[in-house]
């Protein structure tokens, strides 16, 4: 008896199950589970494209947003297209306005990046080859290092030769091909040398953006909507900056694309210009860059009033540079926090429900076989399987939502069926000599595992289709189902077969 027990405990299948179980328990102890938006709550944002787009473009918007938001960190993200202009974004585990505003900023940033010098664009987001980790200093200044292509670096070196102290501008989503209507004070500021770094002889900011992006800036002097529309002929859009908002309604009534930018409370003219243009800089050209030698390693820098704002600004730049640009600009038109649907006691209720299901499995199997030596291992193996799945989900930061939990239940149900197949095959054998009995056990186990592997392959094939071709919650269901099936056929099912053979005397 002792020898049989020792052989069982030293069996590699039992050791593998033990290692997975211990590892999962340790992971859950040090890294608690995270839950999806339908359990833990989060934020839902409604975004609208600047203009209607076709289905291919909308699908590109959805996939680009998914990639961009995932760059912020692993979380439960659902991005759904609704019609030809509306995109619904749901993000789990967001509980503060600061987090929601950061997500809003990332969504609204189209991510079209330009590097400009003396009115010439020498590089775009496509020239960004590598983005380093952003850094935040104690004075709340931040920097995002990145590397540009050799072609862009050579073009910049040619433009910058002998121009020490001249301004280098970087733009994120500037209003390309537009008419900007601004207050007179803003117009005078853009046409001054305030944005010229250390080179008063360099072109003004107004001249630089006009040449680089075909932006025409006019001072508002009580022009009518018709007059502004006439000035905007040939432009893609009109940008109204801190002017009467009723102009927006009138111009949109003429089927013109209009963006209205109000001045924030206490915002200076300088800060308003920077925000409207998406300007980072201007940076003063250092002497080392004026000698004609290409320099590929550059960085975007900025300052913020506090560390949280610095973190948000740096994170947004990092995310946009890393994930690339969207095919069309989005504006968030609605934002709503979602409270947990199942209440704060969901986890306690889920635990009770899980225990009740485990007891139900135990009793049903017992009444079928009338043998606790069969019922207890089957129920225990199912419990072990749940723990391993949850441990793996915790390890990879997979957010559990309702479809994911349904997938776990489906995998466990399949597992119980397969354990019953193994048990029935073991009980079907006849008592013969030791040699023929061993051959019979191996043959019966072969039949059982043929059925198990065929069933698992069918399930994985069906779930893989959902995993690859569907988005949203169906992916969670498919992922946890596949994970549960793989853990079953590779870890728990072989271990249960050894335990069952031992308890039934077939080892």
GROMACS .gro file of C-alpha atoms in nm:
model
  507
    1UNK     CA    1   0.000   0.000   0.000
    2UNK     CA    2   0.278   0.240   0.093
    3UNK     CA    3   0.461   0.156  -0.227
    4UNK     CA    4   0.149   0.227  -0.437
    5UNK     CA    5   0.096   0.559  -0.260
    6UNK     CA    6   0.460   0.657  -0.306
    7UNK     CA    7   0.446   0.567  -0.674
    8UNK     CA    8   0.133   0.779  -0.714
    9UNK     CA    9   0.284   1.083  -0.540
   10UNK     CA   10   0.603   1.057  -0.748
   11UNK     CA   11   0.414   1.019  -1.076
   12UNK     CA   12   0.510   1.309  -1.305
   13UNK     CA   13   0.144   1.382  -1.384
   14UNK     CA   14   0.063   1.431  -1.017
   15UNK     CA   15   0.376   1.643  -0.968
   16UNK     CA   16   0.279   1.860  -1.267
   17UNK     CA   17  -0.071   1.914  -1.125
   18UNK     CA   18   0.076   2.002  -0.785
   19UNK     CA   19   0.317   2.255  -0.935
   20UNK     CA   20   0.040   2.424  -1.134
   21UNK     CA   21  -0.188   2.429  -0.830
   22UNK     CA   22   0.074   2.573  -0.594
   23UNK     CA   23   0.180   2.830  -0.853
   24UNK     CA   24  -0.180   2.940  -0.911
   25UNK     CA   25  -0.254   2.975  -0.539
   26UNK     CA   26   0.067   3.180  -0.491
   27UNK     CA   27  -0.022   3.403  -0.788
   28UNK     CA   28  -0.373   3.467  -0.657
   29UNK     CA   29  -0.233   3.544  -0.311
   30UNK     CA   30   0.012   3.808  -0.434
   31UNK     CA   31  -0.175   3.933  -0.741
   32UNK     CA   32  -0.553   3.958  -0.691
   33UNK     CA   33  -0.791   3.907  -0.978
   34UNK     CA   34  -0.919   4.205  -1.176
   35UNK     CA   35  -1.272   4.217  -1.314
   36UNK     CA   36  -1.439   4.346  -1.626
   37UNK     CA   37  -1.658   4.651  -1.664
   38UNK     CA   38  -1.982   4.457  -1.608
   39UNK     CA   39  -1.856   4.345  -1.265
   40UNK     CA   40  -1.619   4.609  -1.132
   41UNK     CA   41  -1.756   4.908  -1.322
   42UNK     CA   42  -1.567   5.156  -1.536
   43UNK     CA   43  -1.628   5.431  -1.789
   44UNK     CA   44  -1.816   5.435  -2.119
   45UNK     CA   45  -1.728   5.698  -2.380
   46UNK     CA   46  -1.915   5.782  -2.699
   47UNK     CA   47  -1.687   5.916  -2.973
   48UNK     CA   48  -1.786   6.063  -3.308
   49UNK     CA   49  -1.576   6.087  -3.622
   50UNK     CA   50  -1.536   6.429  -3.784
   51UNK     CA   51  -1.727   6.303  -4.086
   52UNK     CA   52  -1.901   5.980  -4.196
   53UNK     CA   53  -1.661   5.701  -4.300
   54UNK     CA   54  -1.698   5.371  -4.485
   55UNK     CA   55  -1.697   5.032  -4.310
   56UNK     CA   56  -1.330   4.960  -4.385
   57UNK     CA   57  -1.217   5.291  -4.234
   58UNK     CA   58  -1.441   5.238  -3.930
   59UNK     CA   59  -1.290   4.893  -3.874
   60UNK     CA   60  -0.943   5.049  -3.892
   61UNK     CA   61  -1.053   5.308  -3.634
   62UNK     CA   62  -1.176   5.031  -3.401
   63UNK     CA   63  -0.858   4.823  -3.427
   64UNK     CA   64  -0.631   5.130  -3.391
   65UNK     CA   65  -0.819   5.247  -3.080
   66UNK     CA   66  -0.798   4.899  -2.929
   67UNK     CA   67  -0.421   4.896  -2.983
   68UNK     CA   68  -0.380   5.252  -2.853
   69UNK     CA   69  -0.579   5.193  -2.533
   70UNK     CA   70  -0.399   4.865  -2.469
   71UNK     CA   71  -0.073   5.060  -2.478
   72UNK     CA   72  -0.193   5.238  -2.165
   73UNK     CA   73  -0.197   4.907  -1.977
   74UNK     CA   74  -0.378   4.575  -1.977
   75UNK     CA   75  -0.744   4.624  -1.896
   76UNK     CA   76  -1.087   4.515  -2.015
   77UNK     CA   77  -1.149   4.730  -2.323
   78UNK     CA   78  -1.447   4.707  -2.557
   79UNK     CA   79  -1.451   4.916  -2.875
   80UNK     CA   80  -1.762   4.889  -3.090
   81UNK     CA   81  -1.856   5.072  -3.410
   82UNK     CA   82  -2.216   5.191  -3.435
   83UNK     CA   83  -2.304   5.320  -3.779
   84UNK     CA   84  -2.068   5.529  -3.990
   85UNK     CA   85  -1.972   5.791  -3.727
   86UNK     CA   86  -2.022   5.664  -3.371
   87UNK     CA   87  -1.774   5.453  -3.173
   88UNK     CA   88  -1.860   5.321  -2.825
   89UNK     CA   89  -1.563   5.261  -2.593
   90UNK     CA   90  -1.596   5.085  -2.256
   91UNK     CA   91  -1.297   5.061  -2.022
   92UNK     CA   92  -1.307   4.864  -1.697
   93UNK     CA   93  -1.154   4.951  -1.360
   94UNK     CA   94  -1.168   5.328  -1.415
   95UNK     CA   95  -1.296   5.502  -1.105
   96UNK     CA   96  -1.159   5.856  -1.112
   97UNK     CA   97  -1.219   6.157  -1.335
   98UNK     CA   98  -0.842   6.191  -1.391
   99UNK     CA   99  -0.818   5.840  -1.542
  100UNK     CA  100  -1.126   5.901  -1.756
  101UNK     CA  101  -0.989   6.232  -1.885
  102UNK     CA  102  -0.660   6.069  -1.979
  103UNK     CA  103  -0.848   5.806  -2.182
  104UNK     CA  104  -1.057   6.084  -2.342
  105UNK     CA  105  -0.737   6.269  -2.436
  106UNK     CA  106  -0.589   5.958  -2.597
  107UNK     CA  107  -0.908   5.893  -2.796
  108UNK     CA  108  -0.940   6.252  -2.921
  109UNK     CA  109  -0.578   6.267  -3.029
  110UNK     CA  110  -0.574   6.153  -3.391
  111UNK     CA  111  -0.203   6.105  -3.350
  112UNK     CA  112  -0.079   6.268  -3.671
  113UNK     CA  113   0.271   6.378  -3.570
  114UNK     CA  114   0.487   6.633  -3.753
  115UNK     CA  115   0.837   6.771  -3.703
  116UNK     CA  116   0.883   7.112  -3.867
  117UNK     CA  117   1.169   7.357  -3.916
  118UNK     CA  118   1.143   7.697  -4.092
  119UNK     CA  119   0.804   7.597  -4.232
  120UNK     CA  120   0.927   7.266  -4.379
  121UNK     CA  121   0.804   6.932  -4.247
  122UNK     CA  122   1.110   6.710  -4.219
  123UNK     CA  123   0.950   6.415  -4.043
  124UNK     CA  124   0.614   6.259  -3.951
  125UNK     CA  125   0.488   5.981  -3.727
  126UNK     CA  126   0.591   5.731  -3.994
  127UNK     CA  127   0.954   5.836  -3.935
  128UNK     CA  128   0.936   5.738  -3.566
  129UNK     CA  129   1.127   5.410  -3.537
  130UNK     CA  130   1.143   5.365  -3.161
  131UNK     CA  131   0.978   5.525  -2.857
  132UNK     CA  132   1.157   5.512  -2.521
  133UNK     CA  133   1.003   5.516  -2.174
  134UNK     CA  134   0.896   5.865  -2.073
  135UNK     CA  135   1.060   6.035  -1.774
  136UNK     CA  136   0.912   6.276  -1.520
  137UNK     CA  137   1.140   6.494  -1.307
  138UNK     CA  138   1.085   6.636  -0.960
  139UNK     CA  139   0.994   6.979  -1.105
  140UNK     CA  140   0.707   6.814  -1.302
  141UNK     CA  141   0.886   6.851  -1.633
  142UNK     CA  142   0.867   6.547  -1.859
  143UNK     CA  143   1.041   6.404  -2.164
  144UNK     CA  144   0.952   6.132  -2.416
  145UNK     CA  145   1.262   6.013  -2.606
  146UNK     CA  146   1.226   5.861  -2.953
  147UNK     CA  147   1.433   5.782  -3.261
  148UNK     CA  148   1.357   5.910  -3.610
  149UNK     CA  149   1.454   5.757  -3.942
  150UNK     CA  150   1.786   5.827  -4.104
  151UNK     CA  151   1.612   6.001  -4.397
  152UNK     CA  152   1.432   6.243  -4.163
  153UNK     CA  153   1.751   6.308  -3.966
  154UNK     CA  154   1.945   6.385  -4.285
  155UNK     CA  155   1.673   6.619  -4.410
  156UNK     CA  156   1.672   6.805  -4.078
  157UNK     CA  157   2.053   6.830  -4.077
  158UNK     CA  158   2.040   6.989  -4.420
  159UNK     CA  159   1.772   7.242  -4.314
  160UNK     CA  160   1.940   7.325  -3.981
  161UNK     CA  161   2.290   7.389  -4.112
  162UNK     CA  162   2.421   7.718  -3.967
  163UNK     CA  163   2.096   7.813  -3.791
  164UNK     CA  164   2.190   7.802  -3.423
  165UNK     CA  165   1.909   7.911  -3.192
  166UNK     CA  166   1.633   7.882  -3.456
  167UNK     CA  167   1.301   7.727  -3.347
  168UNK     CA  168   1.226   7.357  -3.402
  169UNK     CA  169   0.855   7.275  -3.373
  170UNK     CA  170   0.679   6.945  -3.315
  171UNK     CA  171   0.305   6.918  -3.370
  172UNK     CA  172   0.046   6.660  -3.274
  173UNK     CA  173  -0.275   6.691  -3.477
  174UNK     CA  174  -0.231   7.047  -3.603
  175UNK     CA  175  -0.529   7.196  -3.794
  176UNK     CA  176  -0.393   7.114  -4.140
  177UNK     CA  177  -0.546   7.298  -4.439
  178UNK     CA  178  -0.769   7.521  -4.227
  179UNK     CA  179  -0.878   7.877  -4.165
  180UNK     CA  180  -0.818   7.984  -3.805
  181UNK     CA  181  -1.029   8.272  -3.674
  182UNK     CA  182  -0.871   8.404  -3.354
  183UNK     CA  183  -0.894   8.710  -3.124
  184UNK     CA  184  -0.676   9.004  -3.221
  185UNK     CA  185  -0.440   8.947  -2.926
  186UNK     CA  186  -0.379   8.587  -3.036
  187UNK     CA  187  -0.322   8.700  -3.395
  188UNK     CA  188  -0.060   8.953  -3.285
  189UNK     CA  189   0.111   8.694  -3.064
  190UNK     CA  190   0.138   8.440  -3.347
  191UNK     CA  191   0.275   8.706  -3.577
  192UNK     CA  192   0.540   8.817  -3.323
  193UNK     CA  193   0.876   8.667  -3.232
  194UNK     CA  194   0.749   8.514  -2.904
  195UNK     CA  195   0.761   8.165  -3.061
  196UNK     CA  196   1.099   8.217  -3.229
  197UNK     CA  197   1.320   8.069  -2.955
  198UNK     CA  198   1.653   8.257  -2.974
  199UNK     CA  199   1.627   8.370  -3.336
  200UNK     CA  200   1.429   8.692  -3.390
  201UNK     CA  201   1.517   8.676  -3.762
  202UNK     CA  202   1.348   8.335  -3.805
  203UNK     CA  203   1.000   8.314  -3.961
  204UNK     CA  204   0.717   8.375  -3.714
  205UNK     CA  205   0.495   8.091  -3.594
  206UNK     CA  206   0.216   8.218  -3.819
  207UNK     CA  207   0.446   8.201  -4.119
  208UNK     CA  208   0.577   7.857  -4.026
  209UNK     CA  209   0.236   7.691  -3.986
  210UNK     CA  210   0.108   7.867  -4.297
  211UNK     CA  211   0.388   7.725  -4.510
  212UNK     CA  212   0.400   7.380  -4.346
  213UNK     CA  213   0.027   7.307  -4.304
  214UNK     CA  214  -0.157   7.558  -4.524
  215UNK     CA  215  -0.309   7.724  -4.215
  216UNK     CA  216  -0.443   8.076  -4.270
  217UNK     CA  217  -0.488   8.284  -3.954
  218UNK     CA  218  -0.725   8.583  -3.945
  219UNK     CA  219  -0.809   8.815  -3.658
  220UNK     CA  220  -1.175   8.825  -3.561
  221UNK     CA  221  -1.321   9.170  -3.619
  222UNK     CA  222  -1.694   9.101  -3.606
  223UNK     CA  223  -1.697   8.931  -3.945
  224UNK     CA  224  -2.023   8.762  -4.043
  225UNK     CA  225  -2.052   8.389  -4.105
  226UNK     CA  226  -2.076   8.457  -4.479
  227UNK     CA  227  -1.752   8.657  -4.473
  228UNK     CA  228  -1.571   8.381  -4.284
  229UNK     CA  229  -1.708   8.117  -4.521
  230UNK     CA  230  -1.575   8.317  -4.816
  231UNK     CA  231  -1.229   8.339  -4.653
  232UNK     CA  232  -1.235   7.962  -4.599
  233UNK     CA  233  -1.292   7.874  -4.964
  234UNK     CA  234  -1.057   7.592  -5.061
  235UNK     CA  235  -0.992   7.494  -4.698
  236UNK     CA  236  -1.089   7.162  -4.538
  237UNK     CA  237  -1.218   7.315  -4.217
  238UNK     CA  238  -1.263   7.627  -4.008
  239UNK     CA  239  -1.122   7.656  -3.656
  240UNK     CA  240  -1.298   7.914  -3.438
  241UNK     CA  241  -1.082   8.009  -3.140
  242UNK     CA  242  -1.238   8.202  -2.850
  243UNK     CA  243  -1.486   8.386  -3.072
  244UNK     CA  244  -1.871   8.400  -3.049
  245UNK     CA  245  -1.996   8.040  -3.060
  246UNK     CA  246  -2.307   8.119  -3.262
  247UNK     CA  247  -2.075   8.146  -3.564
  248UNK     CA  248  -2.024   7.768  -3.537
  249UNK     CA  249  -2.397   7.699  -3.577
  250UNK     CA  250  -2.426   7.936  -3.873
  251UNK     CA  251  -2.121   7.793  -4.053
  252UNK     CA  252  -2.227   7.433  -3.992
  253UNK     CA  253  -2.562   7.528  -4.143
  254UNK     CA  254  -2.364   7.598  -4.462
  255UNK     CA  255  -2.236   7.238  -4.458
  256UNK     CA  256  -1.885   7.347  -4.354
  257UNK     CA  257  -1.662   7.149  -4.117
  258UNK     CA  258  -1.612   7.362  -3.805
  259UNK     CA  259  -1.412   7.308  -3.488
  260UNK     CA  260  -1.483   7.542  -3.198
  261UNK     CA  261  -1.212   7.593  -2.932
  262UNK     CA  262  -1.317   7.795  -2.625
  263UNK     CA  263  -1.063   7.954  -2.395
  264UNK     CA  264  -1.023   7.770  -2.066
  265UNK     CA  265  -1.069   7.974  -1.744
  266UNK     CA  266  -0.752   8.175  -1.680
  267UNK     CA  267  -0.582   8.047  -1.997
  268UNK     CA  268  -0.326   8.280  -2.149
  269UNK     CA  269  -0.295   8.357  -2.519
  270UNK     CA  270   0.030   8.160  -2.534
  271UNK     CA  271  -0.126   7.848  -2.379
  272UNK     CA  272  -0.429   7.878  -2.606
  273UNK     CA  273  -0.211   7.888  -2.919
  274UNK     CA  274  -0.011   7.587  -2.803
  275UNK     CA  275  -0.331   7.388  -2.737
  276UNK     CA  276  -0.504   7.477  -3.064
  277UNK     CA  277  -0.200   7.396  -3.279
  278UNK     CA  278  -0.096   7.087  -3.080
  279UNK     CA  279   0.245   7.253  -3.053
  280UNK     CA  280   0.538   7.109  -2.858
  281UNK     CA  281   0.820   7.360  -2.850
  282UNK     CA  282   0.952   7.561  -3.003
  283UNK     CA  283   1.286   7.409  -2.914
  284UNK     CA  284   1.597   7.617  -2.964
  285UNK     CA  285   1.833   7.453  -3.212
  286UNK     CA  286   2.156   7.363  -3.033
  287UNK     CA  287   2.497   7.433  -3.178
  288UNK     CA  288   2.576   7.063  -3.210
  289UNK     CA  289   2.287   7.021  -3.456
  290UNK     CA  290   2.391   7.302  -3.689
  291UNK     CA  291   2.703   7.141  -3.831
  292UNK     CA  292   2.521   6.918  -4.080
  293UNK     CA  293   2.559   6.586  -3.891
  294UNK     CA  294   2.234   6.379  -3.882
  295UNK     CA  295   2.098   6.320  -3.530
  296UNK     CA  296   1.838   6.042  -3.501
  297UNK     CA  297   1.777   6.043  -3.123
  298UNK     CA  298   1.543   6.326  -3.022
  299UNK     CA  299   1.280   6.391  -2.756
  300UNK     CA  300   0.961   6.584  -2.683
  301UNK     CA  301   0.960   6.773  -2.355
  302UNK     CA  302   0.706   6.970  -2.156
  303UNK     CA  303   0.617   7.100  -1.813
  304UNK     CA  304   0.302   7.065  -1.603
  305UNK     CA  305   0.164   7.229  -1.287
  306UNK     CA  306   0.163   6.900  -1.096
  307UNK     CA  307   0.291   6.546  -1.124
  308UNK     CA  308  -0.046   6.392  -1.215
  309UNK     CA  309  -0.087   6.628  -1.511
  310UNK     CA  310   0.273   6.563  -1.617
  311UNK     CA  311   0.204   6.187  -1.605
  312UNK     CA  312  -0.107   6.227  -1.822
  313UNK     CA  313   0.063   6.450  -2.080
  314UNK     CA  314   0.372   6.228  -2.111
  315UNK     CA  315   0.162   5.911  -2.123
  316UNK     CA  316  -0.056   6.053  -2.401
  317UNK     CA  317   0.245   6.148  -2.616
  318UNK     CA  318   0.410   5.812  -2.551
  319UNK     CA  319   0.091   5.622  -2.639
  320UNK     CA  320   0.024   5.816  -2.959
  321UNK     CA  321   0.382   5.790  -3.086
  322UNK     CA  322   0.392   5.419  -3.010
  323UNK     CA  323   0.052   5.320  -3.149
  324UNK     CA  324   0.044   5.538  -3.461
  325UNK     CA  325  -0.222   5.768  -3.598
  326UNK     CA  326  -0.595   5.714  -3.644
  327UNK     CA  327  -0.736   5.736  -4.000
  328UNK     CA  328  -0.984   6.004  -3.889
  329UNK     CA  329  -1.013   6.237  -3.592
  330UNK     CA  330  -1.255   6.148  -3.310
  331UNK     CA  331  -1.434   6.376  -3.067
  332UNK     CA  332  -1.573   6.240  -2.741
  333UNK     CA  333  -1.936   6.357  -2.724
  334UNK     CA  334  -2.043   6.162  -2.415
  335UNK     CA  335  -1.886   6.005  -2.108
  336UNK     CA  336  -2.054   5.806  -1.833
  337UNK     CA  337  -1.924   5.612  -1.535
  338UNK     CA  338  -2.069   5.262  -1.506
  339UNK     CA  339  -2.134   5.112  -1.164
  340UNK     CA  340  -2.104   4.733  -1.114
  341UNK     CA  341  -2.420   4.564  -1.238
  342UNK     CA  342  -2.396   4.279  -0.996
  343UNK     CA  343  -2.338   4.492  -0.687
  344UNK     CA  344  -2.055   4.507  -0.439
  345UNK     CA  345  -2.134   4.157  -0.308
  346UNK     CA  346  -2.081   3.988  -0.645
  347UNK     CA  347  -1.764   3.805  -0.546
  348UNK     CA  348  -1.923   3.665  -0.231
  349UNK     CA  349  -2.229   3.556  -0.428
  350UNK     CA  350  -2.010   3.402  -0.698
  351UNK     CA  351  -1.817   3.209  -0.433
  352UNK     CA  352  -2.140   3.072  -0.285
  353UNK     CA  353  -2.267   2.981  -0.630
  354UNK     CA  354  -1.940   2.805  -0.714
  355UNK     CA  355  -1.946   2.604  -0.392
  356UNK     CA  356  -2.310   2.509  -0.456
  357UNK     CA  357  -2.222   2.393  -0.808
  358UNK     CA  358  -1.929   2.190  -0.674
  359UNK     CA  359  -2.148   2.022  -0.415
  360UNK     CA  360  -2.411   1.951  -0.685
  361UNK     CA  361  -2.146   1.784  -0.903
  362UNK     CA  362  -2.025   1.583  -0.604
  363UNK     CA  363  -2.374   1.456  -0.518
  364UNK     CA  364  -2.476   1.379  -0.877
  365UNK     CA  365  -2.157   1.180  -0.939
  366UNK     CA  366  -2.204   0.996  -0.608
  367UNK     CA  367  -2.565   0.902  -0.684
  368UNK     CA  368  -2.450   0.776  -1.024
  369UNK     CA  369  -2.162   0.558  -0.901
  370UNK     CA  370  -2.260   0.513  -0.534
  371UNK     CA  371  -1.893   0.547  -0.449
  372UNK     CA  372  -1.732   0.841  -0.267
  373UNK     CA  373  -1.390   0.724  -0.390
  374UNK     CA  374  -1.503   0.831  -0.738
  375UNK     CA  375  -1.718   1.134  -0.658
  376UNK     CA  376  -1.465   1.318  -0.439
  377UNK     CA  377  -1.171   1.304  -0.689
  378UNK     CA  378  -1.395   1.422  -0.976
  379UNK     CA  379  -1.525   1.722  -0.777
  380UNK     CA  380  -1.175   1.798  -0.641
  381UNK     CA  381  -1.020   1.790  -0.987
  382UNK     CA  382  -1.283   2.035  -1.109
  383UNK     CA  383  -1.197   2.266  -0.818
  384UNK     CA  384  -0.825   2.239  -0.899
  385UNK     CA  385  -0.902   2.328  -1.260
  386UNK     CA  386  -1.088   2.645  -1.157
  387UNK     CA  387  -0.801   2.752  -0.932
  388UNK     CA  388  -0.543   2.701  -1.210
  389UNK     CA  389  -0.754   2.896  -1.464
  390UNK     CA  390  -0.800   3.184  -1.219
  391UNK     CA  391  -0.427   3.181  -1.134
  392UNK     CA  392  -0.335   3.203  -1.501
  393UNK     CA  393  -0.589   3.485  -1.556
  394UNK     CA  394  -0.437   3.674  -1.263
  395UNK     CA  395  -0.084   3.619  -1.396
  396UNK     CA  396  -0.158   3.776  -1.737
  397UNK     CA  397  -0.387   4.049  -1.596
  398UNK     CA  398  -0.690   3.910  -1.776
  399UNK     CA  399  -0.999   4.097  -1.656
  400UNK     CA  400  -1.278   3.855  -1.570
  401UNK     CA  401  -1.615   3.958  -1.707
  402UNK     CA  402  -1.941   3.765  -1.727
  403UNK     CA  403  -1.859   3.592  -2.061
  404UNK     CA  404  -1.518   3.490  -1.921
  405UNK     CA  405  -1.683   3.334  -1.618
  406UNK     CA  406  -1.929   3.158  -1.851
  407UNK     CA  407  -1.628   3.022  -2.040
  408UNK     CA  408  -1.481   2.882  -1.718
  409UNK     CA  409  -1.812   2.712  -1.638
  410UNK     CA  410  -1.825   2.564  -1.990
  411UNK     CA  411  -1.470   2.433  -1.956
  412UNK     CA  412  -1.547   2.277  -1.615
  413UNK     CA  413  -1.862   2.113  -1.751
  414UNK     CA  414  -1.659   1.962  -2.034
  415UNK     CA  415  -1.400   1.849  -1.778
  416UNK     CA  416  -1.654   1.660  -1.564
  417UNK     CA  417  -1.782   1.480  -1.874
  418UNK     CA  418  -1.430   1.374  -1.968
  419UNK     CA  419  -1.355   1.250  -1.617
  420UNK     CA  420  -1.669   1.038  -1.630
  421UNK     CA  421  -1.545   0.891  -1.961
  422UNK     CA  422  -1.218   0.795  -1.791
  423UNK     CA  423  -1.400   0.647  -1.491
  424UNK     CA  424  -1.640   0.441  -1.703
  425UNK     CA  425  -1.354   0.299  -1.906
  426UNK     CA  426  -1.171   0.197  -1.587
  427UNK     CA  427  -1.481   0.033  -1.440
  428UNK     CA  428  -1.554  -0.158  -1.759
  429UNK     CA  429  -1.246  -0.381  -1.732
  430UNK     CA  430  -1.252  -0.747  -1.630
  431UNK     CA  431  -1.040  -0.903  -1.355
  432UNK     CA  432  -0.765  -1.101  -1.530
  433UNK     CA  433  -0.397  -1.175  -1.480
  434UNK     CA  434  -0.167  -0.888  -1.395
  435UNK     CA  435  -0.008  -0.871  -1.743
  436UNK     CA  436  -0.332  -0.887  -1.940
  437UNK     CA  437  -0.495  -0.654  -1.688
  438UNK     CA  438  -0.224  -0.391  -1.743
  439UNK     CA  439  -0.267  -0.418  -2.120
  440UNK     CA  440  -0.642  -0.386  -2.077
  441UNK     CA  441  -0.605  -0.071  -1.864
  442UNK     CA  442  -0.372   0.089  -2.119
  443UNK     CA  443  -0.612   0.002  -2.400
  444UNK     CA  444  -0.911   0.145  -2.214
  445UNK     CA  445  -0.720   0.462  -2.122
  446UNK     CA  446  -0.623   0.497  -2.487
  447UNK     CA  447  -0.989   0.483  -2.587
  448UNK     CA  448  -1.084   0.735  -2.319
  449UNK     CA  449  -0.816   0.986  -2.413
  450UNK     CA  450  -0.895   0.948  -2.782
  451UNK     CA  451  -1.250   1.066  -2.705
  452UNK     CA  452  -1.115   1.342  -2.475
  453UNK     CA  453  -0.864   1.479  -2.726
  454UNK     CA  454  -1.117   1.467  -3.010
  455UNK     CA  455  -1.369   1.658  -2.798
  456UNK     CA  456  -1.104   1.912  -2.692
  457UNK     CA  457  -0.990   1.966  -3.052
  458UNK     CA  458  -1.349   2.033  -3.161
  459UNK     CA  459  -1.403   2.282  -2.878
  460UNK     CA  460  -1.075   2.464  -2.941
  461UNK     CA  461  -1.146   2.489  -3.315
  462UNK     CA  462  -1.490   2.638  -3.252
  463UNK     CA  463  -1.365   2.883  -2.987
  464UNK     CA  464  -1.066   2.987  -3.201
  465UNK     CA  465  -1.309   3.119  -3.460
  466UNK     CA  466  -1.467   3.344  -3.195
  467UNK     CA  467  -1.125   3.448  -3.066
  468UNK     CA  468  -0.994   3.552  -3.408
  469UNK     CA  469  -1.296   3.694  -3.589
  470UNK     CA  470  -1.504   3.852  -3.315
  471UNK     CA  471  -1.440   4.151  -3.088
  472UNK     CA  472  -1.568   4.248  -2.746
  473UNK     CA  473  -1.708   4.012  -2.486
  474UNK     CA  474  -1.708   3.698  -2.707
  475UNK     CA  475  -1.329   3.703  -2.697
  476UNK     CA  476  -1.339   3.663  -2.317
  477UNK     CA  477  -1.570   3.362  -2.345
  478UNK     CA  478  -1.353   3.203  -2.615
  479UNK     CA  479  -1.026   3.269  -2.430
  480UNK     CA  480  -1.130   3.118  -2.097
  481UNK     CA  481  -1.295   2.820  -2.266
  482UNK     CA  482  -0.980   2.740  -2.465
  483UNK     CA  483  -0.763   2.797  -2.158
  484UNK     CA  484  -0.980   2.564  -1.948
  485UNK     CA  485  -0.977   2.291  -2.214
  486UNK     CA  486  -0.598   2.310  -2.255
  487UNK     CA  487  -0.539   2.296  -1.879
  488UNK     CA  488  -0.776   1.999  -1.864
  489UNK     CA  489  -0.620   1.783  -2.134
  490UNK     CA  490  -0.259   1.872  -2.047
  491UNK     CA  491  -0.267   1.884  -1.666
  492UNK     CA  492  -0.580   1.784  -1.475
  493UNK     CA  493  -0.716   1.499  -1.692
  494UNK     CA  494  -0.393   1.294  -1.696
  495UNK     CA  495  -0.355   1.348  -1.320
  496UNK     CA  496  -0.715   1.239  -1.256
  497UNK     CA  497  -0.659   0.923  -1.461
  498UNK     CA  498  -0.366   0.826  -1.233
  499UNK     CA  499  -0.567   0.906  -0.918
  500UNK     CA  500  -0.867   0.707  -1.046
  501UNK     CA  501  -0.651   0.405  -1.131
  502UNK     CA  502  -0.501   0.417  -0.782
  503UNK     CA  503  -0.838   0.443  -0.602
  504UNK     CA  504  -1.001   0.177  -0.815
  505UNK     CA  505  -0.707  -0.059  -0.784
  506UNK     CA  506  -0.620  -0.047  -1.153
  507UNK     CA  507  -0.265   0.083  -1.106
   0.00000   0.00000   0.00000
